[in-house]
Every structure is written in C-alpha cells, then in structure tokens.
mmCIF file with all atom_site columns, C-alpha atoms in Angstrom:
data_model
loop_
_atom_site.group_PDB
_atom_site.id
_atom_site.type_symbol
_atom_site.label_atom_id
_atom_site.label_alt_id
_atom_site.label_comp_id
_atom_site.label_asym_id
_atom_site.label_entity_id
_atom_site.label_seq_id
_atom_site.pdbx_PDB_ins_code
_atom_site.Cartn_x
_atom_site.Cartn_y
_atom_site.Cartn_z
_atom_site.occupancy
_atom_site.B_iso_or_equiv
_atom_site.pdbx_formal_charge
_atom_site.auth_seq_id
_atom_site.auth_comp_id
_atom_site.auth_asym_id
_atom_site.auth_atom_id
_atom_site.pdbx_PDB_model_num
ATOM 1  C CA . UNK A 1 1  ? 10.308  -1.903  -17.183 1.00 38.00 ? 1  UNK A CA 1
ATOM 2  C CA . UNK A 1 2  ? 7.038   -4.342  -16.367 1.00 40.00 ? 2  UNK A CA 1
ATOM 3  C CA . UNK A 1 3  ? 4.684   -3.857  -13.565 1.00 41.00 ? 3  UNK A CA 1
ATOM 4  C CA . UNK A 1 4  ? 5.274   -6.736  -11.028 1.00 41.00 ? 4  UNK A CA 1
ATOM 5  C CA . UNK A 1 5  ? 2.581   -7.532  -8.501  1.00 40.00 ? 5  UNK A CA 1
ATOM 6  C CA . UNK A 1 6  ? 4.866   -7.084  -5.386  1.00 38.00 ? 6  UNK A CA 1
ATOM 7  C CA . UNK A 1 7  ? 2.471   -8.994  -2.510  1.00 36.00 ? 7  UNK A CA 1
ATOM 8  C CA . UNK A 1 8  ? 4.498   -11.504 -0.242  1.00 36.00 ? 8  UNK A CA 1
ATOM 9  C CA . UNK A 1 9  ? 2.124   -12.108 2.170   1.00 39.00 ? 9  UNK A CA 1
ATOM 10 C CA . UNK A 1 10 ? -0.937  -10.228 3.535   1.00 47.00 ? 10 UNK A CA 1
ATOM 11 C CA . UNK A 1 11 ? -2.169  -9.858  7.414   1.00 48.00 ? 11 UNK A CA 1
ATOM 12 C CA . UNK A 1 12 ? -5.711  -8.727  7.565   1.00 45.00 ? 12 UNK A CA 1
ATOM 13 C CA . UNK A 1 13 ? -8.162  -7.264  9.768   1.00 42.00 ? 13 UNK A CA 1
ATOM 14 C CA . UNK A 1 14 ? -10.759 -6.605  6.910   1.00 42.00 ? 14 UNK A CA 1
ATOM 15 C CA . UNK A 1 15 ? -13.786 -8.644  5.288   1.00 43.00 ? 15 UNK A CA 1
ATOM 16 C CA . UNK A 1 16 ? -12.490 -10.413 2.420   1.00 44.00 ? 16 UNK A CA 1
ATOM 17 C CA . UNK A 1 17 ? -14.305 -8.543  -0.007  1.00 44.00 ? 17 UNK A CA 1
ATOM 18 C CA . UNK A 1 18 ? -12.420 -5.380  1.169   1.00 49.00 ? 18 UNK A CA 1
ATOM 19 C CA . UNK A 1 19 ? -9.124  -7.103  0.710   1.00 55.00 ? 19 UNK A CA 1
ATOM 20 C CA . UNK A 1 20 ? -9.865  -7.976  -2.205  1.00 61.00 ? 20 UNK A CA 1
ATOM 21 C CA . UNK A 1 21 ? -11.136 -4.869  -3.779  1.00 75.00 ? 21 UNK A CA 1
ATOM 22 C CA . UNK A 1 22 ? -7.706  -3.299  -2.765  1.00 85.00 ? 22 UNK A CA 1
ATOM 23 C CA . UNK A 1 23 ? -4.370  -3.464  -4.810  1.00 87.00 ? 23 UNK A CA 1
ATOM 24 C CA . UNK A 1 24 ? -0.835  -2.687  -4.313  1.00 90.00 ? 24 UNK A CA 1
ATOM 25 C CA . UNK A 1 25 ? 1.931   -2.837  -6.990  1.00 90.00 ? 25 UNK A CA 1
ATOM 26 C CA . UNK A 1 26 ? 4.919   -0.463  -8.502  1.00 90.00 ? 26 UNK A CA 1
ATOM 27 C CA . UNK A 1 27 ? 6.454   0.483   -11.196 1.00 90.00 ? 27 UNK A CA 1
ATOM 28 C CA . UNK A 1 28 ? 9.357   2.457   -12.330 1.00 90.00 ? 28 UNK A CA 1
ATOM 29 C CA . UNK A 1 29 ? 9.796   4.129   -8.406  1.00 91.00 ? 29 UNK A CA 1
ATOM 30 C CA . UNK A 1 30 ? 5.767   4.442   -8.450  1.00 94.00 ? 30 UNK A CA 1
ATOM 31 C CA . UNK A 1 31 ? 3.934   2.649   -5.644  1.00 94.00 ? 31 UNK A CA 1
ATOM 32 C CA . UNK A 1 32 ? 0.314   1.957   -7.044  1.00 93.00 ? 32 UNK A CA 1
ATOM 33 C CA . UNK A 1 33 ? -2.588  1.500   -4.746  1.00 92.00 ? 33 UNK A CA 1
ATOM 34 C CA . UNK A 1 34 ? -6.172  0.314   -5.794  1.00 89.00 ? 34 UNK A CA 1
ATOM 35 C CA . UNK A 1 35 ? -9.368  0.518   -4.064  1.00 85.00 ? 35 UNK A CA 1
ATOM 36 C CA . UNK A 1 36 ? -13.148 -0.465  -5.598  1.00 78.00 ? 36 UNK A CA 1
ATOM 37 C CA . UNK A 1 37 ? -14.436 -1.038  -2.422  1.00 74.00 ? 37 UNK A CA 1
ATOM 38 C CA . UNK A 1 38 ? -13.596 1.245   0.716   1.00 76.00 ? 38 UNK A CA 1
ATOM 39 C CA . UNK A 1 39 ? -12.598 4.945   1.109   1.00 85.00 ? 39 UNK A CA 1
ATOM 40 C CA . UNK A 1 40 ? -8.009  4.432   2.307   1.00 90.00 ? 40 UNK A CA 1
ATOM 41 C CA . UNK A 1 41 ? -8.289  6.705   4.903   1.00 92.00 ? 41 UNK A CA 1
ATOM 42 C CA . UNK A 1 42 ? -4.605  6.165   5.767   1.00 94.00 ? 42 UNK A CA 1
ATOM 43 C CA . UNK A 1 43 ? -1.032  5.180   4.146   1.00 96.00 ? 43 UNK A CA 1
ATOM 44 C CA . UNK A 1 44 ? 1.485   4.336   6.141   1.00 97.00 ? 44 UNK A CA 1
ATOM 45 C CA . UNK A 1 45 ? 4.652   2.262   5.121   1.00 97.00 ? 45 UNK A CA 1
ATOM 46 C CA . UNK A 1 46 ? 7.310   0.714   7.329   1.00 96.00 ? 46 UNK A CA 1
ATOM 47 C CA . UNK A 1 47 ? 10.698  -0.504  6.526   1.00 96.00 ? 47 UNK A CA 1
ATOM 48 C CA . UNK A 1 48 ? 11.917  -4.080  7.643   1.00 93.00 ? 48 UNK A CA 1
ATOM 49 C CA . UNK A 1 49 ? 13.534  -2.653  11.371  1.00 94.00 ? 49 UNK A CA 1
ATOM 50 C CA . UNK A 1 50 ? 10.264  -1.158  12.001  1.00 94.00 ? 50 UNK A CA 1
ATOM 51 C CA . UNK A 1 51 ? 10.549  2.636   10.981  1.00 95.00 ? 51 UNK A CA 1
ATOM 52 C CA . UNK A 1 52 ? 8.082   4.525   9.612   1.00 97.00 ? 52 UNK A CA 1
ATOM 53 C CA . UNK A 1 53 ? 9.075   5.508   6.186   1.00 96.00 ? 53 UNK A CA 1
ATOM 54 C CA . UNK A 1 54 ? 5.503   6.922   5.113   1.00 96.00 ? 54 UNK A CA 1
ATOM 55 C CA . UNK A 1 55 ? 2.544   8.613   6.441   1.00 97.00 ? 55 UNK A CA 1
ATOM 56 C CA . UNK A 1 56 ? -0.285  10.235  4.500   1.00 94.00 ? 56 UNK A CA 1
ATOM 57 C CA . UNK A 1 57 ? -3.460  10.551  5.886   1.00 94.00 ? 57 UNK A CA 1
ATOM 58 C CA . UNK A 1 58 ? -5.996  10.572  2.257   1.00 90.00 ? 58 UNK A CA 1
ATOM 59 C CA . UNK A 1 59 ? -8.123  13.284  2.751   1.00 80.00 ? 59 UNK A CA 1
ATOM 60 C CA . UNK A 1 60 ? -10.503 12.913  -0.615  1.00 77.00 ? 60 UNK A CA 1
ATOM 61 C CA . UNK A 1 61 ? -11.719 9.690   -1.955  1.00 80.00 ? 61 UNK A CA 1
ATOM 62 C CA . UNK A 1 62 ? -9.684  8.331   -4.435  1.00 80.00 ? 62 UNK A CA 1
ATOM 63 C CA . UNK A 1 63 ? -9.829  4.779   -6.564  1.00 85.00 ? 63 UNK A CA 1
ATOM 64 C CA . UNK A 1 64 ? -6.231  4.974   -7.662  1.00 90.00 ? 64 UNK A CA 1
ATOM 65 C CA . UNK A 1 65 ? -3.441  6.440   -5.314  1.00 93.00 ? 65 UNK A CA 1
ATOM 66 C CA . UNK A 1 66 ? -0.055  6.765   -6.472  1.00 94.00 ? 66 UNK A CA 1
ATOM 67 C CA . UNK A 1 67 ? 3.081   7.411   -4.597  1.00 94.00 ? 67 UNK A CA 1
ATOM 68 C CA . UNK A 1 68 ? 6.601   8.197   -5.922  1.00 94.00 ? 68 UNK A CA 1
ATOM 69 C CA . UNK A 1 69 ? 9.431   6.556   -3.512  1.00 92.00 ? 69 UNK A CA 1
ATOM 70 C CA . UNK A 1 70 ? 12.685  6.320   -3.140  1.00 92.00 ? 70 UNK A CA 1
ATOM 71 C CA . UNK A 1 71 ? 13.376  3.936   -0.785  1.00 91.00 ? 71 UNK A CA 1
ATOM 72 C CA . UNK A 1 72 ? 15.993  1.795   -0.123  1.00 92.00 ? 72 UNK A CA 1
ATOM 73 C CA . UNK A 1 73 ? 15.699  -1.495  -1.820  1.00 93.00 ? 73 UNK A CA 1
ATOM 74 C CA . UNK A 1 74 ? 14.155  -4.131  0.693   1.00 94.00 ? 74 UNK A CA 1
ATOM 75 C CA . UNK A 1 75 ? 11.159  -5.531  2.406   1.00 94.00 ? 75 UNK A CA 1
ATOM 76 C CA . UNK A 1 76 ? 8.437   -3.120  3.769   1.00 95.00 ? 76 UNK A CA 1
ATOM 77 C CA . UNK A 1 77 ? 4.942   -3.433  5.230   1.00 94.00 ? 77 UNK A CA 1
ATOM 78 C CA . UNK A 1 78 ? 2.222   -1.425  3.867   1.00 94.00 ? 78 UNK A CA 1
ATOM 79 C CA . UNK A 1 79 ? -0.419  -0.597  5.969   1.00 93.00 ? 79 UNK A CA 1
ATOM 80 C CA . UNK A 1 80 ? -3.716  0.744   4.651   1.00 92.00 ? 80 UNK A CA 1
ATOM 81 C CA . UNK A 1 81 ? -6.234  2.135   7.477   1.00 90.00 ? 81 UNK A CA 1
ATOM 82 C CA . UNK A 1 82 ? -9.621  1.888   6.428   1.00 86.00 ? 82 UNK A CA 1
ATOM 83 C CA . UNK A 1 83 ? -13.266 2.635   7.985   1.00 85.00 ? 83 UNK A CA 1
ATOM 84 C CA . UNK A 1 84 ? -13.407 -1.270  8.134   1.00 80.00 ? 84 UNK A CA 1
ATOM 85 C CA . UNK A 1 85 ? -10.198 -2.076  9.591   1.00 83.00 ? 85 UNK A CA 1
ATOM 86 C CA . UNK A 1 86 ? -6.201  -2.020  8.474   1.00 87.00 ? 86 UNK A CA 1
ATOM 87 C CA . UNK A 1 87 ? -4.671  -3.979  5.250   1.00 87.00 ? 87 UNK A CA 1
ATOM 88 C CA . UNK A 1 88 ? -0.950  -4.648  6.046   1.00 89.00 ? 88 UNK A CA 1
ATOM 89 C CA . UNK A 1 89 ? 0.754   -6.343  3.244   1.00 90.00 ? 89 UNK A CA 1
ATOM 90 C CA . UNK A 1 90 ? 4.662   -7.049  3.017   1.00 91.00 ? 90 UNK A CA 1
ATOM 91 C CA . UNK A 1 91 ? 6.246   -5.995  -0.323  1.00 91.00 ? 91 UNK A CA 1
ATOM 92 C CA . UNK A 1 92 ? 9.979   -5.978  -1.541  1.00 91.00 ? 92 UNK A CA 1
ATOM 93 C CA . UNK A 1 93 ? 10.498  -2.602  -3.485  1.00 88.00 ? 93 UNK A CA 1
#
C-alpha cells in the first residue's frame, strides 16, 4: 500500500508558515500528523454529519503524531488546535 497525501481542502486560522510546517496523511489505517513549527496542542476529528469521532488533547511535544483508526470510509475534518490558532483540513480516509 502507498502513502497518499489525503488534503482536499484546508480552512485556516493560522500564519502560513504554521500551516505549512504541519502535515496530515495515512497509511495502511495510520493517520500521520507532522509538525516543524508549533507545539498540536489538540486532535480532534469529525465525520461528514458533524460527530466527533476523535479527541486527544497532546500533552508532550511531539514532531510526528500517529493515530491508528478505524473509521468508516468517508470525508472527515481534522482539526488541529494550536497556541496560534486551529488547522481544519478535510480528508477522505
């Protein structure tokens, strides 16, 4: 199986050079996130009729966050809370 970058489209209330120090893709039932940038203080993912699926507050600073899912096949939003601002990004998993 090949990593896809899963990004559809991307509402932000960040600086640009937080977007773009911060990454989303999966692989194999693996959501991947990537920060350079900014401490995720946050994850929280929503499904397409607005439920929360995921919430995980980050407690330690981490560059690469990984999170196993089994979610129903579909579009999601993505929403990463940081001390600048939130990242919410629709994906299809």
């Amino acid at each position: 199986t090949e990593s896809n970058e899963l990004i559809v489209t991307d509402n932000s209330v960040l600086h640009n050079n937080v977007i773009d120090a911060i990454q989303i893709w999966q692989h194999d039932q693996v959501l991947h996130i990537t920060s350079a940038n900014s401490k995720i203080e946050t994850i929280m993912i929503h499904n397409s009729i607005g439920q929360q699926v995921y919430n995980k507050p980050i407690d330690v600073i981490q560059e690469h966050i990984t999170i196993p899912y089994q979610f129903v096949p579909g579009i999601y939003v993505i929403s990463i809370i940081t001390p600048d601002g939130v990242l919410s990004k629709q994906i299809k998993l």
